[in-house]
Structures are given as structure tokens and as C-alpha cells.
Short mmCIF file of C-alpha atoms in Angstrom, two decimals:
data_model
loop_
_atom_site.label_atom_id
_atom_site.label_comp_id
_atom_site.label_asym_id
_atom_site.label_seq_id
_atom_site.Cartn_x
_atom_site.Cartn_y
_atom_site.Cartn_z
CA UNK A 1 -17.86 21.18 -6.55
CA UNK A 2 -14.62 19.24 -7.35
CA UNK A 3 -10.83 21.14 -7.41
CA UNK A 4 -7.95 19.77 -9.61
CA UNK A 5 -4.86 21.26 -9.57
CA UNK A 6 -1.78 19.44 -12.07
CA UNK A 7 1.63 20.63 -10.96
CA UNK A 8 5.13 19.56 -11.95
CA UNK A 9 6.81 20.37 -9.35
CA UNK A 10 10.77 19.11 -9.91
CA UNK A 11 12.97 18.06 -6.96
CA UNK A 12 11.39 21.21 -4.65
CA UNK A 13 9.29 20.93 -1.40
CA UNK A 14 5.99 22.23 -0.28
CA UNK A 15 6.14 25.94 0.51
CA UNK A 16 3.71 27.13 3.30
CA UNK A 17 2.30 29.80 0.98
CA UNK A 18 1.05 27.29 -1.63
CA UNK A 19 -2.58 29.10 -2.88
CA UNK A 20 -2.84 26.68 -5.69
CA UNK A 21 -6.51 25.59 -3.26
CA UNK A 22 -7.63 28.36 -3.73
CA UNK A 23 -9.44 28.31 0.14
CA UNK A 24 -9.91 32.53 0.01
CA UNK A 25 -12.50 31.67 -2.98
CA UNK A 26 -13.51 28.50 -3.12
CA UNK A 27 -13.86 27.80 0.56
CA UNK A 28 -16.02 25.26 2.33
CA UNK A 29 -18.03 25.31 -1.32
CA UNK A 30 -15.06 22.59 -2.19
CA UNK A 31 -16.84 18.94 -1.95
CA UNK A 32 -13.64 17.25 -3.23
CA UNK A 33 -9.63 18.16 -4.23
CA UNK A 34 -7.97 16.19 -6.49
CA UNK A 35 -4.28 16.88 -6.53
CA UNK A 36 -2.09 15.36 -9.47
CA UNK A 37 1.89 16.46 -8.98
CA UNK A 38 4.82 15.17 -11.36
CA UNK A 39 8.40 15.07 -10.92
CA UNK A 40 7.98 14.93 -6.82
CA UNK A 41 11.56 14.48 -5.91
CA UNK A 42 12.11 10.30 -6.30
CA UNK A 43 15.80 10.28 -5.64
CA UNK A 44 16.15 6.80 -4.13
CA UNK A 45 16.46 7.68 -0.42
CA UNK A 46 13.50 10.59 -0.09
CA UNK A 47 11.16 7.38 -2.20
CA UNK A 48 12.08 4.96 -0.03
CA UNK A 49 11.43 7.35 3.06
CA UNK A 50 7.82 7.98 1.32
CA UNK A 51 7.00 4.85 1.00
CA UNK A 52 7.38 4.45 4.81
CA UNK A 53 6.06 7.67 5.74
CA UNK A 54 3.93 10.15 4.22
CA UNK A 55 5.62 11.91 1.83
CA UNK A 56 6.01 15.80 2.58
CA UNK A 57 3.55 16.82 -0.28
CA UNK A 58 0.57 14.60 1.25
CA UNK A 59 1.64 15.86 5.01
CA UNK A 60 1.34 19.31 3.81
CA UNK A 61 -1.52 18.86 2.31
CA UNK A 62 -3.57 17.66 4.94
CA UNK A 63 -2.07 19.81 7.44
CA UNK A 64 -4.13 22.32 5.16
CA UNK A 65 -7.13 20.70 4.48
CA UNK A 66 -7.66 18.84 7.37
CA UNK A 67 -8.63 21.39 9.75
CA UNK A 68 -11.25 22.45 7.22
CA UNK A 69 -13.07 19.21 7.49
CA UNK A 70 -11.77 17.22 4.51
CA UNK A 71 -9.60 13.94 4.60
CA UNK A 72 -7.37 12.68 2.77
CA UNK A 73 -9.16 10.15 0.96
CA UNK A 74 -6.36 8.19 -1.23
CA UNK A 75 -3.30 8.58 -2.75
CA UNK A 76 -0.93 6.88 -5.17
CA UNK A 77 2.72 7.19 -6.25
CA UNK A 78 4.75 5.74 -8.76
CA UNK A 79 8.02 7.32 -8.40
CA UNK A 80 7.95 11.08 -9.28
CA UNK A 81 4.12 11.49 -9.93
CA UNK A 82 1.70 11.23 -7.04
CA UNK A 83 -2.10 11.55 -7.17
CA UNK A 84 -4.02 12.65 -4.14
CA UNK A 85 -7.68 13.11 -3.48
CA UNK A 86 -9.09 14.94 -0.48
CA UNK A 87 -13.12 14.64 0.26
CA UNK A 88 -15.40 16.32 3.26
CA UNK A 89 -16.12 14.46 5.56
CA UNK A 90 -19.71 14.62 4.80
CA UNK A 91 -19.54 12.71 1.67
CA UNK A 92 -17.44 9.58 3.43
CA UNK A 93 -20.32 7.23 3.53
CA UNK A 94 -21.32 7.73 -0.04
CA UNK A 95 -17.56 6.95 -1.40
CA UNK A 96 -17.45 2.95 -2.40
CA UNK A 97 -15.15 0.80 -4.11
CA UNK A 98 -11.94 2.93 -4.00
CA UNK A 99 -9.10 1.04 -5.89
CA UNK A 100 -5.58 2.95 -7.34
CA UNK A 101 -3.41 1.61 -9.92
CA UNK A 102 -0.30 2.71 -11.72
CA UNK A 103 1.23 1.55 -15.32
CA UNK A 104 4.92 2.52 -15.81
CA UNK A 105 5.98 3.49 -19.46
CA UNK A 106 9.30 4.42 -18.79
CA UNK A 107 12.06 2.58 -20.66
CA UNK A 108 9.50 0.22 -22.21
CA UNK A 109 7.47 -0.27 -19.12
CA UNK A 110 10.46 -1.12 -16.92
CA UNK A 111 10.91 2.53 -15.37
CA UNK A 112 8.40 4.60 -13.56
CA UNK A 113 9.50 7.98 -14.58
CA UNK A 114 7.00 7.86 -17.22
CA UNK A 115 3.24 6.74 -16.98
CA UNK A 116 0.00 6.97 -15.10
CA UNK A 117 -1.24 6.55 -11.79
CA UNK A 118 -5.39 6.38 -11.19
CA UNK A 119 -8.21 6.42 -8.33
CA UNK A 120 -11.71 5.10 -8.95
CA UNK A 121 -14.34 5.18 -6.56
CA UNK A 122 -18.35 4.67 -6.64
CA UNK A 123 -19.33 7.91 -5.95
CA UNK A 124 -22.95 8.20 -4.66
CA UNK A 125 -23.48 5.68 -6.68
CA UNK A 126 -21.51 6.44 -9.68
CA UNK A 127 -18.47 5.62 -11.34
CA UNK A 128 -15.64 8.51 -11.88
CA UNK A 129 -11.81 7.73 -12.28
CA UNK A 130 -9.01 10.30 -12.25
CA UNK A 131 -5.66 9.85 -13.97
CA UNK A 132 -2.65 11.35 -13.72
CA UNK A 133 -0.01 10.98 -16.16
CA UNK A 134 3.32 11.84 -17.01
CA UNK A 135 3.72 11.38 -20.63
CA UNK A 136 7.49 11.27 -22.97
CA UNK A 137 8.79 14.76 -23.88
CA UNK A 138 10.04 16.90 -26.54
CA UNK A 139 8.57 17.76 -30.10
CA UNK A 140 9.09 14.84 -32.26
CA UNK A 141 7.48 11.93 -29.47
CA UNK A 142 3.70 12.88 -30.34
CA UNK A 143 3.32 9.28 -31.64
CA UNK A 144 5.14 8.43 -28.52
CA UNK A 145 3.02 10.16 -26.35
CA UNK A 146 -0.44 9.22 -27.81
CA UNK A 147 0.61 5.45 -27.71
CA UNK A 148 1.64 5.18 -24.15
CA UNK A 149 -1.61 7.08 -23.35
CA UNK A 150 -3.45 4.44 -25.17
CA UNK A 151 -1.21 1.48 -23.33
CA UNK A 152 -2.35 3.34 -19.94
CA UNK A 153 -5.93 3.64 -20.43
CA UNK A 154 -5.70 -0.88 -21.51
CA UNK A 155 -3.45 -1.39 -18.78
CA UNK A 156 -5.03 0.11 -15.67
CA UNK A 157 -7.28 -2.36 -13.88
CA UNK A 158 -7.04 -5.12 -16.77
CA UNK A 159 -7.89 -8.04 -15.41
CA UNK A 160 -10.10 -7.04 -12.58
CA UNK A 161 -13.77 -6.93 -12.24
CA UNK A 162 -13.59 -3.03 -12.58
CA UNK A 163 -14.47 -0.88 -15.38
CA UNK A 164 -11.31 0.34 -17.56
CA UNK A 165 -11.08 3.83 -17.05
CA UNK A 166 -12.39 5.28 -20.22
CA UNK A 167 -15.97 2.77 -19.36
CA UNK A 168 -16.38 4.63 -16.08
CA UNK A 169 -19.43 7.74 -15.85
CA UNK A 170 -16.73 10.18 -15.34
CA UNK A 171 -12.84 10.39 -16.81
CA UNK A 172 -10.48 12.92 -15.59
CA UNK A 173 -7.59 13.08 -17.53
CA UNK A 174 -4.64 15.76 -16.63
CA UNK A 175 -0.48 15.90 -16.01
CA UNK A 176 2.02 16.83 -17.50
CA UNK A 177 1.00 15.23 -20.88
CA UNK A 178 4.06 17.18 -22.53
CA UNK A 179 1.87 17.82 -25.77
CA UNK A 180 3.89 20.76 -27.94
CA UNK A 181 3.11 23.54 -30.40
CA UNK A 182 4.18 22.40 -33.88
CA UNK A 183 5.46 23.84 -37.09
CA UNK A 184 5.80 27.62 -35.61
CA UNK A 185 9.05 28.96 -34.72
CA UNK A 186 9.88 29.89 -31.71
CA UNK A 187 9.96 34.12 -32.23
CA UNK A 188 6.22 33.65 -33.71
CA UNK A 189 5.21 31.58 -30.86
CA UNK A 190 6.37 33.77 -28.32
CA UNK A 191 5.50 37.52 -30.06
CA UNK A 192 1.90 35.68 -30.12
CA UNK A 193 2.00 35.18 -26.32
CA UNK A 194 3.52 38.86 -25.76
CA UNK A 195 0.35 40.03 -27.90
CA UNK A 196 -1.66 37.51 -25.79
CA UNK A 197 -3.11 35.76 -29.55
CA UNK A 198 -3.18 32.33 -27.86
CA UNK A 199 -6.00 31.28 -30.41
CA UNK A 200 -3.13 31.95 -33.02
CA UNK A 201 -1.31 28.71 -31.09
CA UNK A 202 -4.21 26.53 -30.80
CA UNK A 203 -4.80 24.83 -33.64
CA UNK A 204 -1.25 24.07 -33.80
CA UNK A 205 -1.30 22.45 -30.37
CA UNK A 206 -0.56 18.74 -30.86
CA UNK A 207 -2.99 17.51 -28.23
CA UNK A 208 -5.77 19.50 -30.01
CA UNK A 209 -4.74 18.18 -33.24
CA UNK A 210 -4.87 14.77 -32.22
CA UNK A 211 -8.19 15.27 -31.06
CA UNK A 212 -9.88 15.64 -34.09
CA UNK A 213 -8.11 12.51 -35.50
CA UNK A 214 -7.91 9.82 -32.78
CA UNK A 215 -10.59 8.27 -32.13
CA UNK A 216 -10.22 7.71 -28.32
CA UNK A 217 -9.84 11.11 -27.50
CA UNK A 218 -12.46 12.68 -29.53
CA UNK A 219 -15.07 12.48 -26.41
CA UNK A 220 -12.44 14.43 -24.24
CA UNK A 221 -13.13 17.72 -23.34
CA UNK A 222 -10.65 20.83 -22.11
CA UNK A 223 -11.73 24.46 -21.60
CA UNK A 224 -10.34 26.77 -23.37
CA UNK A 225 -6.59 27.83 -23.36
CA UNK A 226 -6.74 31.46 -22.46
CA UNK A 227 -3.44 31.59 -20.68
CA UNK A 228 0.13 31.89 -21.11
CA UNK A 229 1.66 28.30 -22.68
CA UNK A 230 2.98 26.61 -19.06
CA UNK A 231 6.10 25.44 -20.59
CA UNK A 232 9.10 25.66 -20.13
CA UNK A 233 10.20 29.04 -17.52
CA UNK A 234 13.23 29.77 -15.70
CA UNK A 235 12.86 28.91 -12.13
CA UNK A 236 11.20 31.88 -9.85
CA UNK A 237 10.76 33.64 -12.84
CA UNK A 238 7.83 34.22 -15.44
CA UNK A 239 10.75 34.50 -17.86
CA UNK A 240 10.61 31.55 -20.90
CA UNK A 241 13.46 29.76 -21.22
CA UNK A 242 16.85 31.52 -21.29
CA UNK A 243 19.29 28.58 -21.81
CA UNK A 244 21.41 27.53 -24.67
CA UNK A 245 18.37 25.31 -25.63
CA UNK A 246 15.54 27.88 -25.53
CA UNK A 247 12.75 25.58 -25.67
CA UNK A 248 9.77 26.83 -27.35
CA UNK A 249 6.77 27.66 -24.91
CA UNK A 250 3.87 24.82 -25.09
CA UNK A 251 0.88 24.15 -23.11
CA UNK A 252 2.55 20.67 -21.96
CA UNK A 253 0.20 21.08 -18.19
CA UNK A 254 -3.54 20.17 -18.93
CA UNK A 255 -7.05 19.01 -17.49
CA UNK A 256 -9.29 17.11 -19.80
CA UNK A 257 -12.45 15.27 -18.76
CA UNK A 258 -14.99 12.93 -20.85
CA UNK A 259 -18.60 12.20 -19.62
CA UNK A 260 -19.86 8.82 -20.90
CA UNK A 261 -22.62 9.03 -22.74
CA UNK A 262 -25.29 6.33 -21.11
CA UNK A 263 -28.14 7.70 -23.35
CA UNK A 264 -26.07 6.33 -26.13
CA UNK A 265 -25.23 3.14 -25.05
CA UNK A 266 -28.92 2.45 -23.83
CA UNK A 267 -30.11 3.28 -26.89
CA UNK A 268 -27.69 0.86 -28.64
CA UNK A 269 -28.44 -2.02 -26.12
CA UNK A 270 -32.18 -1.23 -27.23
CA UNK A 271 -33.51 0.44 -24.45
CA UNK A 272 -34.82 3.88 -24.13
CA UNK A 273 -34.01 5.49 -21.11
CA UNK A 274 -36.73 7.61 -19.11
CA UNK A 275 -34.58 11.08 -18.86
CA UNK A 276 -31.44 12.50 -19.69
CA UNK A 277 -27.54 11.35 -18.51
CA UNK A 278 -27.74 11.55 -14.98
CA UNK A 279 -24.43 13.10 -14.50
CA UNK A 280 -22.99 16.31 -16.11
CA UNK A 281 -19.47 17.89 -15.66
CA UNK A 282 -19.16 21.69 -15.90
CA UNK A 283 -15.90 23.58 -16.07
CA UNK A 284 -16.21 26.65 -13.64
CA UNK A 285 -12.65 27.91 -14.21
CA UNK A 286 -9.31 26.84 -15.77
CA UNK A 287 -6.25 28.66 -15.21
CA UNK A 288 -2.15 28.65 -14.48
CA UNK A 289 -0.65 30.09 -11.82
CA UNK A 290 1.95 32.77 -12.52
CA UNK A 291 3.58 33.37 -9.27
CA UNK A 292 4.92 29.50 -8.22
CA UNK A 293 8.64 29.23 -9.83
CA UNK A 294 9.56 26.30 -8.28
CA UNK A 295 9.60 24.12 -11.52
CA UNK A 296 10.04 25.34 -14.89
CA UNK A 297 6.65 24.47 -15.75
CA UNK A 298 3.42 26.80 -14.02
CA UNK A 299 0.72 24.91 -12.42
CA UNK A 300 -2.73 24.51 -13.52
CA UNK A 301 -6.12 24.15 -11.42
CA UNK A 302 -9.24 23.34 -12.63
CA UNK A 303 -12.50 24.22 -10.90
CA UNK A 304 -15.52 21.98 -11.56
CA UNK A 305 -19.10 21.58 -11.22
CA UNK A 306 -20.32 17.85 -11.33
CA UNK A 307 -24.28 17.27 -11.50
CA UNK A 308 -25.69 13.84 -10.25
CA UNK A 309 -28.85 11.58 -9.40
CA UNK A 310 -27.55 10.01 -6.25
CA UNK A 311 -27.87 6.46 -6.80
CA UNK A 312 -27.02 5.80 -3.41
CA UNK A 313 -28.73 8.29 -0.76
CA UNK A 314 -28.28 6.13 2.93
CA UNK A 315 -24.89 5.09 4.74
CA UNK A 316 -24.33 1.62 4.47
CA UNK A 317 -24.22 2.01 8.41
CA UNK A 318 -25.14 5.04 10.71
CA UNK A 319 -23.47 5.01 14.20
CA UNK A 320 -23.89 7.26 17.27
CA UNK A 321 -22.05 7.86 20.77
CA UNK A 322 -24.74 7.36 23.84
CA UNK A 323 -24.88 9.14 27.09
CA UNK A 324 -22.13 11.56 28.35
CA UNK A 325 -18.51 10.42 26.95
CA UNK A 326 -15.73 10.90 29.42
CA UNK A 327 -12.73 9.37 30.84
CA UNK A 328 -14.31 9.04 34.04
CA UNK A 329 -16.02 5.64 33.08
CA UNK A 330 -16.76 3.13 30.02
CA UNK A 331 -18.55 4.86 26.97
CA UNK A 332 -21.06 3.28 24.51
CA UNK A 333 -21.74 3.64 21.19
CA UNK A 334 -24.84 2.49 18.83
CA UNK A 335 -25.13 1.25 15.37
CA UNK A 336 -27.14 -0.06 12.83
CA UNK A 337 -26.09 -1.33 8.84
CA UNK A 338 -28.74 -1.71 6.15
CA UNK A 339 -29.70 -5.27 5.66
CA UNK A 340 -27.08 -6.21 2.55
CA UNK A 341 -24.18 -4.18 4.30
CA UNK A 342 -20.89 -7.07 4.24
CA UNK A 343 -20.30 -6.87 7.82
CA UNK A 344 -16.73 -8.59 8.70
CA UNK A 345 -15.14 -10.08 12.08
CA UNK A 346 -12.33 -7.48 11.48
CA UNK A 347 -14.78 -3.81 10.98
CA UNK A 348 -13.96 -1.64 13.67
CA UNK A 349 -15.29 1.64 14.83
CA UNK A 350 -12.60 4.56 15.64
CA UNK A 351 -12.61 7.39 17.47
CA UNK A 352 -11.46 10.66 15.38
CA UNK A 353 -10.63 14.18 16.77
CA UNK A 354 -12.90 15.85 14.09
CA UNK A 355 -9.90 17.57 12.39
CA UNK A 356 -8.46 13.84 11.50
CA UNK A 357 -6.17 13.97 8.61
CA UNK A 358 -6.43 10.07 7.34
CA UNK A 359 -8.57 6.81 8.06
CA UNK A 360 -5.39 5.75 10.45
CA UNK A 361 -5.41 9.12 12.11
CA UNK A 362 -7.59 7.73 14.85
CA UNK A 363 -7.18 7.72 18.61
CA UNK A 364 -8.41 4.42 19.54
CA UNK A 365 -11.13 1.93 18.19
CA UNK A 366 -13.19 -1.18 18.72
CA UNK A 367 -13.63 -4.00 16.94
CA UNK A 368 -17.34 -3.99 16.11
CA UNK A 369 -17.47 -7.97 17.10
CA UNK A 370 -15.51 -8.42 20.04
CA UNK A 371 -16.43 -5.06 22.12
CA UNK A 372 -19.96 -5.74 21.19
CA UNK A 373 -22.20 -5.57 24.76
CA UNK A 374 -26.17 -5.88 23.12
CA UNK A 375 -27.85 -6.10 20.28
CA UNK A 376 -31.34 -6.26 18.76
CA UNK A 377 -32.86 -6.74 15.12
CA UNK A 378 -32.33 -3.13 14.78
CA UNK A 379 -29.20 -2.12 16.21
CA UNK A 380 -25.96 -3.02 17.89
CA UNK A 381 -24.11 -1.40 21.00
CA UNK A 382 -20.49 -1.53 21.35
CA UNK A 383 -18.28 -0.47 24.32
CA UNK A 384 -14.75 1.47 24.47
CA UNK A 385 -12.93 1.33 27.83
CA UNK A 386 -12.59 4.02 29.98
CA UNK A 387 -8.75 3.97 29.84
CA UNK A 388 -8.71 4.84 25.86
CA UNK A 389 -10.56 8.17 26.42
CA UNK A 390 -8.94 11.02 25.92
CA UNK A 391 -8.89 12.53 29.40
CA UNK A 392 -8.62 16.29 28.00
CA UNK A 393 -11.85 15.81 26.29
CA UNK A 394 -12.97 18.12 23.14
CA UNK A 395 -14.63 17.36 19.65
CA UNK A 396 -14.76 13.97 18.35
CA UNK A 397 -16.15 11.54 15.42
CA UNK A 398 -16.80 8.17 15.29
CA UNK A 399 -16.22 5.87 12.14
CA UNK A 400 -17.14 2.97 10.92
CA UNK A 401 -14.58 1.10 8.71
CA UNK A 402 -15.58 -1.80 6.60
CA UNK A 403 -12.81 -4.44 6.14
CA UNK A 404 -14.48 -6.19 3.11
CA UNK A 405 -15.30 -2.82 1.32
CA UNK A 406 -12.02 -1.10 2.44
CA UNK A 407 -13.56 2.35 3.44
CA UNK A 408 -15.09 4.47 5.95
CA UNK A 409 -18.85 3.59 5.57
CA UNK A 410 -20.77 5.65 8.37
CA UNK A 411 -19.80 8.89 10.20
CA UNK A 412 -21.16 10.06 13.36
CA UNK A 413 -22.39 13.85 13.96
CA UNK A 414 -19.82 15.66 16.32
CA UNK A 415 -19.89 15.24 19.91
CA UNK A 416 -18.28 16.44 22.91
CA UNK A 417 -15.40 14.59 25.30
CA UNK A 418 -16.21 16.15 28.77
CA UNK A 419 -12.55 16.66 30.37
CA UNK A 420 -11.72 14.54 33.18
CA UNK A 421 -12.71 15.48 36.64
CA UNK A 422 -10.28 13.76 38.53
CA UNK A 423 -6.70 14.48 36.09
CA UNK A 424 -4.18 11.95 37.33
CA UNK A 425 -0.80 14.13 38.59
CA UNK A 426 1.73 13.92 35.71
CA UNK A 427 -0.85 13.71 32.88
CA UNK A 428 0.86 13.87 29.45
CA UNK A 429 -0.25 16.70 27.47
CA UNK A 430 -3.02 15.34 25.35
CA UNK A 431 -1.19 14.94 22.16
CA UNK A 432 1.26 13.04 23.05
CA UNK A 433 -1.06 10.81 26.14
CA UNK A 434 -3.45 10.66 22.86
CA UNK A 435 -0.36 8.84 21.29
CA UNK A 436 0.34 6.32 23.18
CA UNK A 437 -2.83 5.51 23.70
CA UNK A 438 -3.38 3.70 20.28
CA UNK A 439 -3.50 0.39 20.01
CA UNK A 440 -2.22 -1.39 16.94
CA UNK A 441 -3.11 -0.23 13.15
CA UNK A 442 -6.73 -2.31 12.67
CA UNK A 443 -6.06 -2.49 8.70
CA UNK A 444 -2.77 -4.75 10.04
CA UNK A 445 -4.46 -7.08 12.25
CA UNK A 446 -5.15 -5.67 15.47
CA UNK A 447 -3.70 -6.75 18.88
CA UNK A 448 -2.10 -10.07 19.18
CA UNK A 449 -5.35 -12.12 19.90
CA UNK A 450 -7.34 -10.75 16.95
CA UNK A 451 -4.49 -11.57 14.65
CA UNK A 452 -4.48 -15.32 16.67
CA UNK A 453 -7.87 -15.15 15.27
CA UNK A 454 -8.82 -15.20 18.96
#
């Protein structure tokens, strides 16, 4: 089960009663949330502070989501829009290959206000890539809008030996693609919305219209628009607009997905494949949310069911803690890697309080190489030192992160820290002792020696 929510959200921050995730009715049932936002606030001082920090969208979040077991996967920003993808922890080992791109479109290409940012990812086995897009505005820039689409979907990964987006399994499509209702006025447009005729609007939606005439989008797929136009609202209101311009309600927020067909394209290359696509994409629900007035467009979620043949079924390495694991001596962990894993000088396996938010959310770690103690044609056993233990004990996870692949590529079950015995006078309460107990970033090099290459 996958969650998308598309939200322009202006130059506002988070607010703690955010229900766009719908946890009350989704729940733990949620394998994966993919969060697309536009217009995130990009003066120049908050971006630079972003790009340093996380910005206060991802921190909220995973301050959400994290103590429900999911992490925060990936995210990319290109000025205002952001894409973010959140995944159980379950699923870690089975998600490969993650790579994120962004095109600008913005004063011919120059700017970021405008464009697309994308994730792809191998996921059990299978190729799905989500896009986010922010796309020109206002009535007349449908030409506009379809071409810079078009210069998004050529530019993203060109060059690189990764599928372009619309060649992956799976193409999720959604922003705030600023798509209009033509040729009816504004009173007819909005008495049909009072008498809640949407299907009145619909074929005059330019998005649909350009559906049945462009090629490229004719594989895309939308549920159906059975609420309000999302566009354009006076803030905290579910008033249209009441400004000297009056702009004329459109569905400009929307979630579009295409499945490709491999049937087809077997069939073309001559071969006839055994069964039907292995993958299949079903909308559960598709709705806007009312109640948030914090931009003057309403957000949209998307609830999905996606059906696959894993391709992949076993971690490319499975890991374990052995014996008791305290801070009262040196701990030991086991691990094995199937026999074509790319195993690197600079893996490293990290301990994780299970609630971690992020792959650098960890507490300490060991380089799989140089802390290595014993191994045999089966498995390997590394060591962490007593003094990185967290002497408060509680619920852990160990990690394994691949260098070469760029990813977290086993998981441990969780296991218990037993509390020191013997607490030193003056301990540091555990967050902050748990804080300065990590040693440098691994994805930056390490300690000193490992960077020397020692």
C-alpha cells in the first residue's frame, strides 16, 4: 500500500495537526509515503539553511512517521518543490538503486521555480519513479505547460545508465501541474461546483483534453475528479477567490500514474511472455482536503494499491547482534552477503534506536573491514567497543550500509541494550551521552585514518 499526498503549500510551515497521512485510517497498512510539496518557502536564507539542515517539512515529517517504524528514505529539492519518500523499515533491504534528479524550467531552464524533481529506486526488483512537478501557470500556457513536461520527462537521468522515467515499470506523475478549465466562464464554473456537477467541468479540463491528443500522456491514468476544483481559495477559508482577479476554480493539484505495459513490448521484441504484467497499480482513494488553508490551493492524497512478483525475495546481506549487548563489555555482531553482493572497504554496520528517522540517524557504527574479528566461508563477525554502547540500554537495530550501492541493504530483527550495571556518577542523560558518542558521518569518510586510507 503506497500514500501520495501533492500539496502547495506557499511560504507557511508545518502545523502539528497536519492529517494529510491519514495514520487514524491507513495505519501500519502504509508500506510507503510519498510526499510531493510545491512552493516550500525558498526565500534565499530559509534555502540556504535547508540545504544545511533538514528543512522543517522533512523534520516534521519524520518526527511523525518515524516512531511508527518508517524512515525517511530520500528526498529532493529544487528550490520551492521538495519530494520526499518514507518506507517501513521492513522493506529496506529490498529498495536498490535509489538515484534523484531535478530539471529546472524556470526562465528557460535557468530558474528553479518551475520544473521537476524525481526518485527512482529498484523496488523488489522492479523499477518505479515518482515525479513531482511544478508546471507554468495561468490559462493561456497549456502549450507551455505540456512542453516543459515533455523537456522533464527527456531531461531527467539523460545520460546515465538509468531508464528515463516514462521506460520505468511504474510512473507517478503529480504537483501542482496548474492544468485549467477552459472556455467556461467563471459563474458557470462555479454554480456547477455549488450543484456539485463536476462531470459538467471535466471534459473541459485541459489536462484531460490533452490526454486524448498527446501521445505521451495517453497511457497516464487519474481517478476520477469527484471533488471540489483545488484552485485557487482564500487562505483559511473554503471560500474561491475573492480578489480583484477572481481566478476561476481549476483542478491545477493532481496524481496521475502509468503502468508500462511489458506484455506489449515482449510481444514486439518477439517473445511471448508466460503470464500477465507482473505489476498492477490500483487507486484505493483520491481526494482533497478541505480543512488545510494554508495555501490557496487544497491538498490532494492519493491512496494506492501496487501488486508485484518480487523479483528480488533475499537481503543482499542479513546481519545479527550475538550474545547479551551491554555497555558493560565489547559486543559482537554476525553477518553474511549473498555471493554477488559488491562488498566495499568503506560498508559499515550502524547501530539504530529502532525509531531512527534517517540512514545518518545512527548512534555509532563499524566499518565492516576494519572491526572485523573472524570470519568463515559463511559468515563474518564484527566487533563494536564497549565505550560506544549506549549505557541506558533499550531497543535497537543494526544496519548494513553498502557504499557501492548507496543504501541500507540488511536490517537486523530488534534487540534489547541491557542498561548498565555499574552507571558512571555524572552520566549524561542518554540523548545527549548518545550524541556525543558518534563518531564521524561514514558516507563522509570516517575518522581520520579511514579517510588516510589507513
Amino acid at each position: 500500500m503506497m500514500k501520495s499526498d501533492r500539496n502547495s503549500v506557499g511560504k507557511s510551515e508545518p502545523k502539528k495537526n497536519l492529517g494529510l497521512l491519514q495514520l487514524n485510517s491507513l495505519g501500519p497498512t502504509t508500506d510507503m509515503y510519498i510526499i510531493g510539496l510545491q512552493e516550500v518557502n525558498s526565500r534565499i536564507t530559509n534555502f540556504l539553511s535547508d540545504l544545511a539542515f533538514d528543512d522543517p517539512w522533512s523534520v516534521f515529517f519524520m518526527t511523525v512517521l518515524s516512531p511508527l517504524g518508517y524512515i525517511k528514505l530520500s528526498s529532493v529539492r529544487m528550490q520551492g518543490l521538495l519530494l520526499l519518500i518514507f518506507v517501513k523499515h521492513v522493506h529496506l533491504p529490498f529498495v536498490r538503486d535509489i538515484h534523484t534528479r531535478y530539471t529546472r524550467t524556470g526562465l528557460y531552464g535557468y530558474w528553479g521555480n518551475k520544473g521537476g524533481v524525481s526518485i527512482r529506486m529498484s523496488l523488489f526488483g522492479h523499477t518505479i519513479c515518482f515525479m513531482n512537478c511544478h508546471l507554468p501557470a495561468h490559462m493561456e500556457n497549456t502549450e507551455q505547460r505540456l512542453d516543459d513536461f515533455e523537456k522533464i520527462l527527456e531531461m531527467q537521468f539523460e545520460g546515465e545508465d538509468i531508464p528515463s522515467p516514462m521506460d520505468h515499470e511504474i510512473l507517478f506523475w503529480f504537483g501542482d501541474l496548474n492544468f485549467r478549465i477552459a472556455d467556461y466562464g467563471i459563474h458557470f464554473v462555479r454554480e456547477s461546483i455549488n450543484n456539485k456537477r463536476f462531470n459538467l467541468l471535466w471534459e473541459k479540463d485541459q489536462l484531460n483534453m490533452a490526454k486524448k491528443k498527446e501521445v505521451f500522456l495517453k497511457e497516464f491514468k487519474e481517478g476520477p475528479l469527484q471533488f471540489k476544483p483545488t484552485y485557487k481559495f482564500d487562505l483559511y477559508s473554503e471560500v474561491y477567490d475573492t480578489s480583484e482577479k477572481k481566478r476561476k476554480p481549476a483542478w491545477t493539484d493532481r496524481i496521475l500514474w502509468k503502468v508500462k505495459n511489458l506484455c506489449e513490448v515482449a510481444s514486439k521484441e518477439g517473445e511471448f511472455p508466460e503470464e500477465e504484467n507482473p505489476i498492477s497499480v490500483t487507486l484505493n482513494n483520491y481526494v482533497s482536503h478541505m480543512s488545510y488553508g494554508i495555501s490557496d490551493h487544497k491538498p490532494v492524497t492519493g491512496t494506492f494499491k501496487i501488486e508485484m512478483k518480487p523479483l528480488v525475495s533475499d537481503p543482499l546481506v542479513t546481519l545479527s547482534p550475538e550474545g547479551e549487548w551491554s555497555a558493560e563489555h565489547d559486543v559482537f555482531m554476525r553477518y553474511s552477503t549473498v555471493p554477488e553482493f559488491p562488498s566495499s572497504a568503506w560498508d559499515w554496520i550502524g547501530l539504530f534506536q529502532v525509531t531512527f528517522r534517517h540512514v545518518n540517524d545512527y548512534v555509532t557504527y563499524a566499518w565492516v573491514e576494519d572491526d572485523e574479528i573472524s570470519s568463515n566461508k559463511d559468515s563474518k563477525q564484527v566487533y563494536m567497543s564497549a565505550s560506544e554502547i549506549p549505557k541506558m540500554g533499550g531497543e535497537f537495530l543494526l544496519c548494513y550500509y553498502s557504499n557501492n550501492l548507496q543504501s541500507i541493504v540488511g536490517i537486523s530483527e530488534p534487540f534489547q541494550i541491557q542498561p548498565s550495571k555499574t552507571p558512571i556518577e555524572g552520566d549524561l542523560p542518554e540523548e545527549e551521552s548518545s550524541w556525543l558518542q558518534k563518531p564521524d558521518n561514514p558516507e563522509s569518510g570516517g575518522d581520520s585514518e579511514k579517510r588516510r586510507g589507513i
